[in-house]
mmCIF file of C-alpha atoms and ligand atoms in Angstrom:
data_model
loop_
_atom_site.group_PDB
_atom_site.id
_atom_site.type_symbol
_atom_site.label_atom_id
_atom_site.label_comp_id
_atom_site.label_asym_id
_atom_site.label_seq_id
_atom_site.Cartn_x
_atom_site.Cartn_y
_atom_site.Cartn_z
ATOM 1 C CA MET M 1 86.605 96.824 63.697
ATOM 2 C CA ILE M 2 85.961 100.233 62.209
ATOM 3 C CA PRO M 3 85.248 100.480 58.534
ATOM 4 C CA PRO M 4 88.203 101.802 56.323
ATOM 5 C CA PRO M 5 86.648 105.012 55.015
ATOM 6 C CA PHE M 6 85.956 106.093 58.659
ATOM 7 C CA ILE M 7 89.501 105.247 59.841
ATOM 8 C CA ASN M 8 91.001 107.032 56.945
ATOM 9 C CA ASN M 9 89.048 110.074 58.027
ATOM 10 C CA ILE M 10 90.073 109.883 61.560
ATOM 11 C CA PHE M 11 93.755 109.506 60.555
ATOM 12 C CA SER M 12 93.646 112.420 58.281
ATOM 13 C CA GLN M 13 92.612 114.751 61.179
ATOM 14 C CA PHE M 14 96.150 114.108 62.391
ATOM 15 C CA VAL M 15 98.344 113.511 59.406
ATOM 16 C CA SER M 16 97.746 114.352 55.722
ATOM 17 C CA LEU M 17 97.049 111.096 53.916
ATOM 18 C CA ASN M 18 97.620 110.119 50.427
ATOM 19 C CA GLY M 19 96.221 106.637 49.607
ATOM 20 C CA LYS M 20 94.722 103.952 51.777
ATOM 21 C CA LEU M 21 95.424 102.750 55.148
ATOM 22 C CA ASP M 22 95.666 99.217 56.287
ATOM 23 C CA ALA M 23 94.391 98.724 59.802
ATOM 24 C CA VAL M 24 94.718 95.806 62.205
ATOM 25 C CA GLU M 25 93.032 95.808 65.748
ATOM 26 C CA LEU M 26 95.258 94.974 68.594
ATOM 27 C CA THR M 27 93.293 93.337 71.371
ATOM 28 C CA SER M 28 95.617 93.200 74.530
ATOM 29 C CA GLY M 29 94.211 96.099 76.276
ATOM 30 C CA LEU M 30 91.085 95.741 78.497
ATOM 31 C CA ILE M 31 89.698 99.117 78.175
ATOM 32 C CA ASN M 32 90.472 101.255 74.943
ATOM 33 C CA ASN M 33 90.151 100.051 71.300
ATOM 34 C CA THR M 34 93.549 100.028 69.714
ATOM 35 C CA TYR M 35 94.450 99.874 65.935
ATOM 36 C CA LYS M 36 97.721 99.569 64.235
ATOM 37 C CA LEU M 37 97.790 101.492 60.951
ATOM 38 C CA ASN M 38 100.121 101.064 58.058
ATOM 39 C CA THR M 39 100.348 104.002 55.705
ATOM 40 C CA PRO M 40 101.110 103.773 52.080
ATOM 41 C CA ASN M 41 104.615 105.123 52.512
ATOM 42 C CA GLY M 42 105.408 102.368 55.066
ATOM 43 C CA LYS M 43 105.088 104.297 58.331
ATOM 44 C CA THR M 44 103.166 102.650 61.041
ATOM 45 C CA PHE M 45 101.071 104.403 63.787
ATOM 46 C CA LEU M 46 98.908 103.395 66.851
ATOM 47 C CA LEU M 47 95.341 104.873 66.688
ATOM 48 C CA GLN M 48 93.288 104.561 69.907
ATOM 49 C CA LYS M 49 89.783 105.180 70.745
ATOM 50 C CA ILE M 50 89.626 106.352 74.403
ATOM 51 C CA ASN M 51 87.062 104.631 76.495
ATOM 52 C CA THR M 52 85.245 107.721 77.841
ATOM 53 C CA LYS M 53 83.178 105.616 80.346
ATOM 54 C CA VAL M 54 86.430 104.904 82.155
ATOM 55 C CA PHE M 55 88.360 107.974 81.342
ATOM 56 C CA HIS M 56 85.781 110.579 81.863
ATOM 57 C CA GLU M 57 88.481 113.219 82.169
ATOM 58 C CA TYR M 58 89.969 112.346 78.684
ATOM 59 C CA ASP M 59 90.925 116.063 78.347
ATOM 60 C CA LYS M 60 93.102 116.099 81.459
ATOM 61 C CA LEU M 61 94.407 112.663 80.466
ATOM 62 C CA MET M 62 95.704 113.810 77.098
ATOM 63 C CA THR M 63 97.183 116.948 78.817
ATOM 64 C CA ASN M 64 99.015 114.683 81.178
ATOM 65 C CA VAL M 65 100.335 112.521 78.281
ATOM 66 C CA PHE M 66 101.665 115.409 76.253
ATOM 67 C CA ILE M 67 103.333 117.009 79.424
ATOM 68 C CA ILE M 68 104.998 113.696 80.517
ATOM 69 C CA SER M 69 106.004 112.780 76.957
ATOM 70 C CA GLU M 70 107.733 116.204 76.479
ATOM 71 C CA HIS M 71 109.467 116.065 79.849
ATOM 72 C CA ILE M 72 110.878 112.497 79.039
ATOM 73 C CA ASN M 73 112.093 113.684 75.566
ATOM 74 C CA LYS M 74 113.976 116.529 77.158
ATOM 75 C CA LYS M 75 115.583 114.425 79.918
ATOM 76 C CA LEU M 76 116.568 111.787 77.263
ATOM 77 C CA LYS M 77 118.262 114.522 75.243
ATOM 78 C CA SER M 78 120.092 116.044 78.283
ATOM 79 C CA ILE M 79 121.286 112.766 79.818
ATOM 80 C CA LYS M 80 122.972 110.377 77.318
ATOM 81 C CA ASN M 81 123.028 106.597 77.548
ATOM 82 C CA ILE M 82 119.599 106.098 78.915
ATOM 83 C CA GLU M 83 118.092 103.282 76.837
ATOM 84 C CA TYR M 84 114.380 104.131 76.524
ATOM 85 C CA VAL M 85 112.191 104.664 73.564
ATOM 86 C CA ASN M 86 109.564 107.378 73.983
ATOM 87 C CA PRO M 87 106.704 107.037 71.496
ATOM 88 C CA GLU M 88 105.746 110.306 69.878
ATOM 89 C CA PHE M 89 102.209 111.545 70.178
ATOM 90 C CA TYR M 90 100.682 113.633 67.446
ATOM 91 C CA THR M 91 98.344 116.581 67.712
ATOM 92 C CA THR M 92 95.576 117.029 65.268
ATOM 93 C CA LEU M 93 96.223 119.382 62.226
ATOM 94 C CA ASP M 94 94.458 122.111 64.331
ATOM 95 C CA LYS M 95 96.881 121.359 67.376
ATOM 96 C CA ARG M 96 94.667 119.606 69.535
ATOM 97 C CA TYR M 97 95.777 116.643 71.696
ATOM 98 C CA TYR M 98 92.868 114.424 70.455
ATOM 99 C CA TYR M 99 90.069 114.240 67.856
ATOM 100 C CA LYS M 100 86.444 114.149 68.751
ATOM 101 C CA ASP M 101 84.423 112.604 65.942
ATOM 102 C CA ASP M 102 80.726 113.260 65.231
ATOM 103 C CA ASP M 103 79.650 110.694 67.544
ATOM 104 C CA ASN M 104 81.803 112.036 70.350
ATOM 105 C CA ASN M 105 84.294 109.296 70.315
ATOM 106 C CA ILE M 106 87.775 110.438 71.386
ATOM 107 C CA TRP M 107 90.696 109.417 69.224
ATOM 108 C CA ARG M 108 94.383 109.853 69.762
ATOM 109 C CA LEU M 109 97.354 108.970 67.504
ATOM 110 C CA SER M 110 100.849 108.072 68.350
ATOM 111 C CA GLU M 111 103.866 106.421 66.767
ATOM 112 C CA PHE M 112 104.017 102.695 66.566
ATOM 113 C CA ILE M 113 107.175 101.319 67.982
ATOM 114 C CA ASP M 114 108.521 98.336 66.365
ATOM 115 C CA ASN M 115 108.710 95.523 68.836
ATOM 116 C CA ASN M 116 108.587 91.714 69.144
ATOM 117 C CA LYS M 117 107.081 89.414 71.755
ATOM 118 C CA PRO M 118 109.523 88.533 74.614
ATOM 119 C CA ASP M 119 110.525 84.868 75.074
ATOM 120 C CA LEU M 120 108.537 83.981 78.108
ATOM 121 C CA GLU M 121 110.287 80.668 78.534
ATOM 122 C CA ASP M 122 113.357 82.927 79.729
ATOM 123 C CA LYS M 123 111.343 84.412 82.698
ATOM 124 C CA LYS M 124 114.352 85.657 84.532
ATOM 125 C CA THR M 125 115.892 87.704 81.642
ATOM 126 C CA ILE M 126 112.408 89.153 81.063
ATOM 127 C CA ALA M 127 111.783 90.048 84.739
ATOM 128 C CA ASN M 128 115.307 91.625 84.925
ATOM 129 C CA GLU M 129 114.686 93.638 81.821
ATOM 130 C CA ALA M 130 111.181 94.727 83.038
ATOM 131 C CA GLY M 131 112.771 95.860 86.536
ATOM 132 C CA LYS M 132 115.211 98.066 84.411
ATOM 133 C CA ILE M 133 112.500 99.569 82.309
ATOM 134 C CA LEU M 134 110.169 100.443 85.183
ATOM 135 C CA ALA M 135 113.050 101.976 87.082
ATOM 136 C CA THR M 136 114.064 104.056 83.983
ATOM 137 C CA PHE M 137 110.564 105.291 83.708
ATOM 138 C CA HIS M 138 110.488 106.259 87.374
ATOM 139 C CA PHE M 139 113.878 107.841 87.039
ATOM 140 C CA LEU M 140 112.833 109.838 83.938
ATOM 141 C CA THR M 141 109.637 111.174 85.575
ATOM 142 C CA ASN M 142 110.914 111.726 89.099
ATOM 143 C CA ASP M 143 111.527 115.387 88.645
ATOM 144 C CA ILE M 144 108.048 116.197 87.253
ATOM 145 C CA ASP M 145 105.992 118.351 89.736
ATOM 146 C CA THR M 146 103.168 116.267 90.874
ATOM 147 C CA ASP M 147 100.946 119.306 90.954
ATOM 148 C CA SER M 148 101.372 119.737 87.182
ATOM 149 C CA ILE M 149 99.759 116.259 86.437
ATOM 150 C CA TYR M 150 95.945 115.812 86.968
ATOM 151 C CA GLU M 151 94.562 113.014 88.908
ATOM 152 C CA THR M 152 92.269 111.636 86.191
ATOM 153 C CA ILE M 153 90.802 108.747 88.175
ATOM 154 C CA PRO M 154 90.594 109.736 91.821
ATOM 155 C CA GLY M 155 91.339 106.802 94.250
ATOM 156 C CA PHE M 156 92.651 104.662 91.604
ATOM 157 C CA HIS M 157 94.654 102.639 93.988
ATOM 158 C CA ASN M 158 92.524 103.280 97.044
ATOM 159 C CA ILE M 159 92.013 99.590 97.822
ATOM 160 C CA LYS M 160 89.651 100.607 100.768
ATOM 161 C CA LEU M 161 87.318 102.142 98.401
ATOM 162 C CA ARG M 162 87.478 99.205 96.064
ATOM 163 C CA TRP M 163 86.828 96.864 99.057
ATOM 164 C CA ASN M 164 83.840 98.876 100.137
ATOM 165 C CA LYS M 165 82.453 98.883 96.692
ATOM 166 C CA LEU M 166 82.702 95.050 96.676
ATOM 167 C CA LEU M 167 80.942 95.036 100.170
ATOM 168 C CA THR M 168 78.074 97.066 98.695
ATOM 169 C CA VAL M 169 77.431 95.046 95.590
ATOM 170 C CA THR M 170 77.608 91.803 97.511
ATOM 171 C CA LYS M 171 74.834 93.072 99.802
ATOM 172 C CA LYS M 172 72.318 93.079 96.823
ATOM 173 C CA ASN M 173 70.657 89.836 96.251
ATOM 174 C CA ASN M 174 72.769 88.931 93.219
ATOM 175 C CA PRO M 175 72.679 85.439 91.613
ATOM 176 C CA ARG M 176 76.459 85.791 90.524
ATOM 177 C CA TYR M 177 77.364 86.460 94.051
ATOM 178 C CA ASN M 178 75.039 83.737 95.590
ATOM 179 C CA GLU M 179 76.804 81.262 93.365
ATOM 180 C CA SER M 180 80.394 82.365 94.168
ATOM 181 C CA LYS M 181 80.126 83.080 97.799
ATOM 182 C CA ASP M 182 83.118 80.766 98.577
ATOM 183 C CA ILE M 183 85.391 83.033 96.494
ATOM 184 C CA PHE M 184 84.232 85.949 98.428
ATOM 185 C CA ASN M 185 85.000 84.211 101.591
ATOM 186 C CA LYS M 186 88.466 83.468 100.471
ATOM 187 C CA ILE M 187 89.026 87.154 99.393
ATOM 188 C CA ARG M 188 87.763 88.015 102.831
ATOM 189 C CA SER M 189 90.709 86.188 104.462
ATOM 190 C CA PHE M 190 93.024 88.612 103.016
ATOM 191 C CA GLU M 191 91.215 91.623 104.512
ATOM 192 C CA TYR M 192 94.371 92.356 106.653
ATOM 193 C CA LEU M 193 95.860 93.855 103.452
ATOM 194 C CA ILE M 194 93.195 96.551 103.342
ATOM 195 C CA ASN M 195 94.153 97.335 107.009
ATOM 196 C CA GLU M 196 97.783 97.560 106.262
ATOM 197 C CA PHE M 197 97.101 99.814 103.362
ATOM 198 C CA GLU M 198 94.971 102.100 105.479
ATOM 199 C CA GLU M 199 97.691 102.262 108.126
ATOM 200 C CA LEU M 200 100.282 103.347 105.453
ATOM 201 C CA MET M 201 97.866 106.039 104.268
ATOM 202 C CA HIS M 202 97.115 107.327 107.597
ATOM 203 C CA SER M 203 100.689 107.612 108.555
ATOM 204 C CA ASN M 204 101.370 109.748 105.406
ATOM 205 C CA SER M 205 104.629 108.015 105.062
ATOM 206 C CA LEU M 206 104.928 107.552 101.373
ATOM 207 C CA PRO M 207 105.764 110.685 99.272
ATOM 208 C CA LEU M 208 103.463 111.442 96.213
ATOM 209 C CA ARG M 209 105.404 110.799 92.997
ATOM 210 C CA ILE M 210 104.651 110.319 89.335
ATOM 211 C CA VAL M 211 103.345 106.825 88.936
ATOM 212 C CA HIS M 212 102.516 104.765 85.715
ATOM 213 C CA ASN M 213 99.648 102.759 87.483
ATOM 214 C CA ASP M 214 99.657 100.039 84.928
ATOM 215 C CA PRO M 215 103.127 98.597 84.361
ATOM 216 C CA LYS M 216 101.951 95.162 83.539
ATOM 217 C CA LEU M 217 104.067 92.980 81.159
ATOM 218 C CA SER M 218 101.869 93.549 78.138
ATOM 219 C CA ASN M 219 102.595 97.274 78.508
ATOM 220 C CA ILE M 220 106.327 96.708 78.273
ATOM 221 C CA LEU M 221 107.817 96.591 74.780
ATOM 222 C CA PHE M 222 110.642 94.338 73.978
ATOM 223 C CA ARG M 223 113.013 94.050 71.038
ATOM 224 C CA ASN M 224 114.904 90.749 70.958
ATOM 225 C CA ASN M 225 114.176 90.102 74.678
ATOM 226 C CA LYS M 226 115.485 93.637 75.652
ATOM 227 C CA ALA M 227 112.835 95.901 77.118
ATOM 228 C CA ILE M 228 112.759 99.260 75.416
ATOM 229 C CA SER M 229 109.687 101.129 76.508
ATOM 230 C CA LEU M 230 106.809 101.283 79.032
ATOM 231 C CA ILE M 231 103.697 102.209 77.038
ATOM 232 C CA ASP M 232 100.050 102.975 77.750
ATOM 233 C CA PRO M 233 100.331 106.377 79.572
ATOM 234 C CA ASP M 234 96.501 106.622 80.319
ATOM 235 C CA THR M 235 96.756 106.088 84.067
ATOM 236 C CA ILE M 236 99.916 108.063 84.754
ATOM 237 C CA MET M 237 99.011 110.127 87.863
ATOM 238 C CA PRO M 238 100.424 111.296 91.060
ATOM 239 C CA GLY M 239 100.652 108.228 93.405
ATOM 240 C CA TYR M 240 102.958 105.996 95.241
ATOM 241 C CA LEU M 241 105.945 104.236 93.729
ATOM 242 C CA PRO M 242 105.608 101.051 95.538
ATOM 243 C CA ALA M 243 102.132 100.618 93.902
ATOM 244 C CA ASP M 244 103.888 100.328 90.532
ATOM 245 C CA PHE M 245 106.422 98.068 91.916
ATOM 246 C CA GLY M 246 103.548 95.929 93.259
ATOM 247 C CA ASP M 247 101.590 95.832 90.019
ATOM 248 C CA ALA M 248 104.570 94.917 88.022
ATOM 249 C CA VAL M 249 105.400 92.023 90.392
ATOM 250 C CA ARG M 250 101.785 90.979 90.185
ATOM 251 C CA SER M 251 101.855 90.662 86.462
ATOM 252 C CA LEU M 252 105.429 89.459 85.899
ATOM 253 C CA CYS M 253 105.868 87.098 88.624
ATOM 254 C CA ASN M 254 102.926 84.972 87.897
ATOM 255 C CA THR M 255 103.961 81.554 86.585
ATOM 256 C CA THR M 256 101.315 82.064 83.914
ATOM 257 C CA ASP M 257 99.245 85.025 82.880
ATOM 258 C CA GLU M 258 96.167 86.954 84.007
ATOM 259 C CA ASN M 259 93.774 85.138 81.449
ATOM 260 C CA GLU M 260 94.998 81.656 82.255
ATOM 261 C CA THR M 261 91.993 79.275 82.405
ATOM 262 C CA ASN M 262 93.951 76.429 83.993
ATOM 263 C CA ILE M 263 94.081 77.714 87.478
ATOM 264 C CA GLU M 264 96.324 74.912 88.556
ATOM 265 C CA LYS M 265 99.043 76.630 86.473
ATOM 266 C CA VAL M 266 98.956 79.789 88.533
ATOM 267 C CA GLY M 267 101.600 80.562 91.302
ATOM 268 C CA PHE M 268 104.061 83.003 92.349
ATOM 269 C CA ASP M 269 107.639 82.884 90.725
ATOM 270 C CA ILE M 270 110.168 84.051 93.266
ATOM 271 C CA ASP M 271 113.010 83.703 90.850
ATOM 272 C CA SER M 272 111.323 86.333 88.553
ATOM 273 C CA PHE M 273 110.633 88.492 91.582
ATOM 274 C CA GLN M 274 114.396 88.409 92.592
ATOM 275 C CA ALA M 275 115.498 89.237 89.011
ATOM 276 C CA PHE M 276 112.960 92.097 88.785
ATOM 277 C CA THR M 277 113.684 93.563 92.130
ATOM 278 C CA LYS M 278 117.560 93.476 91.659
ATOM 279 C CA SER M 279 117.379 95.476 88.387
ATOM 280 C CA TYR M 280 114.793 97.755 89.745
ATOM 281 C CA LEU M 281 116.741 98.666 92.881
ATOM 282 C CA GLU M 282 120.067 99.010 91.018
ATOM 283 C CA ILE M 283 118.604 102.177 89.410
ATOM 284 C CA MET M 284 116.122 103.250 91.934
ATOM 285 C CA ASN M 285 117.421 102.458 95.393
ATOM 286 C CA PRO M 286 119.292 105.766 95.734
ATOM 287 C CA LEU M 287 116.163 107.665 94.842
ATOM 288 C CA LEU M 288 113.837 105.867 97.377
ATOM 289 C CA ILE M 289 113.262 106.843 100.835
ATOM 290 C CA SER M 290 113.237 104.223 103.506
ATOM 291 C CA ASN M 291 109.509 104.166 103.963
ATOM 292 C CA GLU M 292 109.180 103.342 100.356
ATOM 293 C CA LEU M 293 111.770 100.712 100.622
ATOM 294 C CA ASN M 294 110.043 99.198 103.673
ATOM 295 C CA SER M 295 106.689 98.965 101.840
ATOM 296 C CA LEU M 296 107.932 97.382 98.656
ATOM 297 C CA ALA M 297 107.386 93.780 99.863
ATOM 298 C CA VAL M 298 103.849 94.315 100.874
ATOM 299 C CA PHE M 299 102.537 96.122 97.803
ATOM 300 C CA PRO M 300 102.600 93.239 95.395
ATOM 301 C CA LEU M 301 100.148 91.587 97.805
ATOM 302 C CA ILE M 302 98.070 94.684 98.176
ATOM 303 C CA ILE M 303 97.809 95.324 94.464
ATOM 304 C CA THR M 304 97.111 91.687 93.681
ATOM 305 C CA MET M 305 94.315 91.875 96.250
ATOM 306 C CA GLU M 306 93.130 95.018 94.576
ATOM 307 C CA GLN M 307 93.087 93.488 91.207
ATOM 308 C CA LEU M 308 91.220 90.433 92.599
ATOM 309 C CA ILE M 309 88.612 92.684 94.085
ATOM 310 C CA ARG M 310 88.240 94.600 90.793
ATOM 311 C CA PHE M 311 87.729 91.603 88.546
ATOM 312 C CA TYR M 312 85.381 89.935 91.022
ATOM 313 C CA THR M 313 83.374 93.167 91.663
ATOM 314 C CA ASP M 314 83.101 93.577 87.919
ATOM 315 C CA TYR M 315 81.963 89.902 87.467
ATOM 316 C CA ILE M 316 79.237 90.429 90.197
ATOM 317 C CA GLU M 317 78.213 93.723 88.471
ATOM 318 C CA GLY M 318 77.643 91.934 85.188
ATOM 319 C CA ASP M 319 81.038 92.761 83.389
ATOM 320 C CA ILE M 320 80.435 96.568 82.881
ATOM 321 C CA TYR M 321 84.092 97.668 83.197
ATOM 322 C CA TYR M 322 86.590 95.180 81.731
ATOM 323 C CA GLN M 323 86.145 93.685 78.162
ATOM 324 C CA THR M 324 85.337 90.149 78.280
ATOM 325 C CA ASN M 325 85.720 87.278 75.811
ATOM 326 C CA TYR M 326 83.413 84.715 77.347
ATOM 327 C CA PRO M 327 80.625 84.673 80.002
ATOM 328 C CA LYS M 328 82.782 83.784 83.192
ATOM 329 C CA HIS M 329 85.950 85.600 82.021
ATOM 330 C CA ASN M 330 86.039 88.042 84.922
ATOM 331 C CA LEU M 331 85.219 85.269 87.366
ATOM 332 C CA ASN M 332 88.223 83.252 85.913
ATOM 333 C CA ARG M 333 90.409 86.329 86.149
ATOM 334 C CA SER M 334 89.380 86.544 89.794
ATOM 335 C CA LEU M 335 90.460 83.017 90.505
ATOM 336 C CA VAL M 336 93.875 83.664 88.802
ATOM 337 C CA GLN M 337 94.467 86.643 91.027
ATOM 338 C CA LEU M 338 93.223 84.619 94.176
ATOM 339 C CA LYS M 339 95.577 81.694 93.536
ATOM 340 C CA LEU M 340 98.524 84.163 92.834
ATOM 341 C CA LEU M 341 97.819 85.976 96.047
ATOM 342 C CA GLU M 342 97.592 82.821 98.046
ATOM 343 C CA SER M 343 100.874 81.666 96.581
ATOM 344 C CA MET M 344 102.606 85.049 96.907
ATOM 345 C CA SER M 345 101.626 85.450 100.560
ATOM 346 C CA THR M 346 103.668 82.328 101.341
ATOM 347 C CA TYR M 347 106.706 84.084 100.030
ATOM 348 C CA PHE M 348 106.305 87.378 101.775
ATOM 349 C CA GLU M 349 109.278 87.188 104.250
ATOM 350 C CA GLN M 350 111.523 85.931 101.574
ATOM 351 C CA MET M 351 110.529 88.997 99.303
ATOM 352 C CA GLN M 352 111.176 91.395 102.305
ATOM 353 C CA ILE M 353 114.620 89.860 103.152
ATOM 354 C CA PHE M 354 115.626 90.020 99.427
ATOM 355 C CA ILE M 355 114.651 93.696 99.224
ATOM 356 C CA MET M 356 116.681 94.523 102.443
ATOM 357 C CA GLU M 357 119.643 92.689 101.071
ATOM 358 C CA ASN M 358 119.723 94.594 97.652
HETATM 359 C C1 GN1 V 401 93.272 97.653 82.710
HETATM 360 O O1 GN1 V 401 93.163 98.438 79.662
HETATM 361 P P1 GN1 V 401 94.355 97.993 80.239
HETATM 362 O O2 GN1 V 401 94.732 96.626 79.850
HETATM 363 O O3 GN1 V 401 95.460 98.974 79.985
HETATM 364 C C2 GN1 V 401 93.120 98.513 83.996
HETATM 365 C C3 GN1 V 401 94.257 98.246 84.838
HETATM 366 C C4 GN1 V 401 94.445 96.811 85.219
HETATM 367 C C5 GN1 V 401 94.445 96.027 83.877
HETATM 368 C C6 GN1 V 401 94.466 94.552 84.247
HETATM 369 C C7 GN1 V 401 92.207 102.182 83.630
HETATM 370 O O4 GN1 V 401 94.335 98.095 81.839
HETATM 371 O O5 GN1 V 401 94.115 99.016 86.062
HETATM 372 O O6 GN1 V 401 95.374 96.621 86.044
HETATM 373 O O7 GN1 V 401 93.476 96.233 83.039
HETATM 374 N N1 GN1 V 401 93.105 100.019 83.567
HETATM 375 C C8 GN1 V 401 92.181 100.823 84.126
HETATM 376 O O8 GN1 V 401 94.836 93.861 83.060
HETATM 377 O O9 GN1 V 401 91.271 100.452 84.924
HETATM 378 MG MG1 MG V 402 96.021 100.724 80.970
#
């Protein structure tokens, strides 16, 4: 937690402040530090310290954020009846997209959108709402020129690179690897997904579009079980739409969540998949080309494999990327993704058929 005088100083780089702020840290993200700020006049903001070890290109990242936000605002004004809340990002008083403090920390400020947690007992409704909001985001950004958006983390969804990195770290004599070789061998049994990804890339069959790259459930805001916004614009980059579809399915169609410690509870929920896919395609089907449609079913497997590789690699490397709350957190996260992938792969044909019928 950052001390109050410090936070007051950062906030007042963006907005003039009379009085004291009340700050609460929000901990659901794995990379940045996020604070909810209440101002004396009752307005709430979200202040974030950008993790510059992950986001080296924070300047380009923030340029992307402002371009995208402005585009979405314009489109929401020109087309009525789109239900989407676009949080406002603030420039500093001297018109910069972020504030660099004396210790070279990078801060940004946005409006806090009032929301409440969705009722996860009602998984189908939540998945249906999530499909709508991801499709709305894709629709709102589909006419942004991909050349105008920086690729801030090159190869973000290049699973081949992620796989090669895992192969490199497992070659070193590493005790964490030596003790968990059985997991590595299970991951290896899904190596065919790397090849499928490579074939898709070599055939150049997927168009580059604007992609969110982190449309997980905790990045969707709900109000009374209605999805209202897709937040966390850090990773918006040119990429492939099926990757977003895949990541959303990975996160939403898990019978439990990414940090579950009881692995028995993890599995693929086909009902949520169908509810999500149906509402996603209702909006996006007319805009997708057939190669995109044809690869929608395999991407949830590819992205789950990628997330599995990333968590496991980070565990082997000593937890240098993801924030962890206990010693084997990343190993546990890997086991969750592995079980999810095993379960999901048994539903692959059903997923394919459902997509073709919708
Ligand atoms: C990271 O920090 P957060 O929670 O927004 C990660 C995503 C992963 C996600 C898994 C830049 O996102 O790619 O899917 O954790 N972001 C980055 O929860 O690596
Ligand atoms: Mg993120």
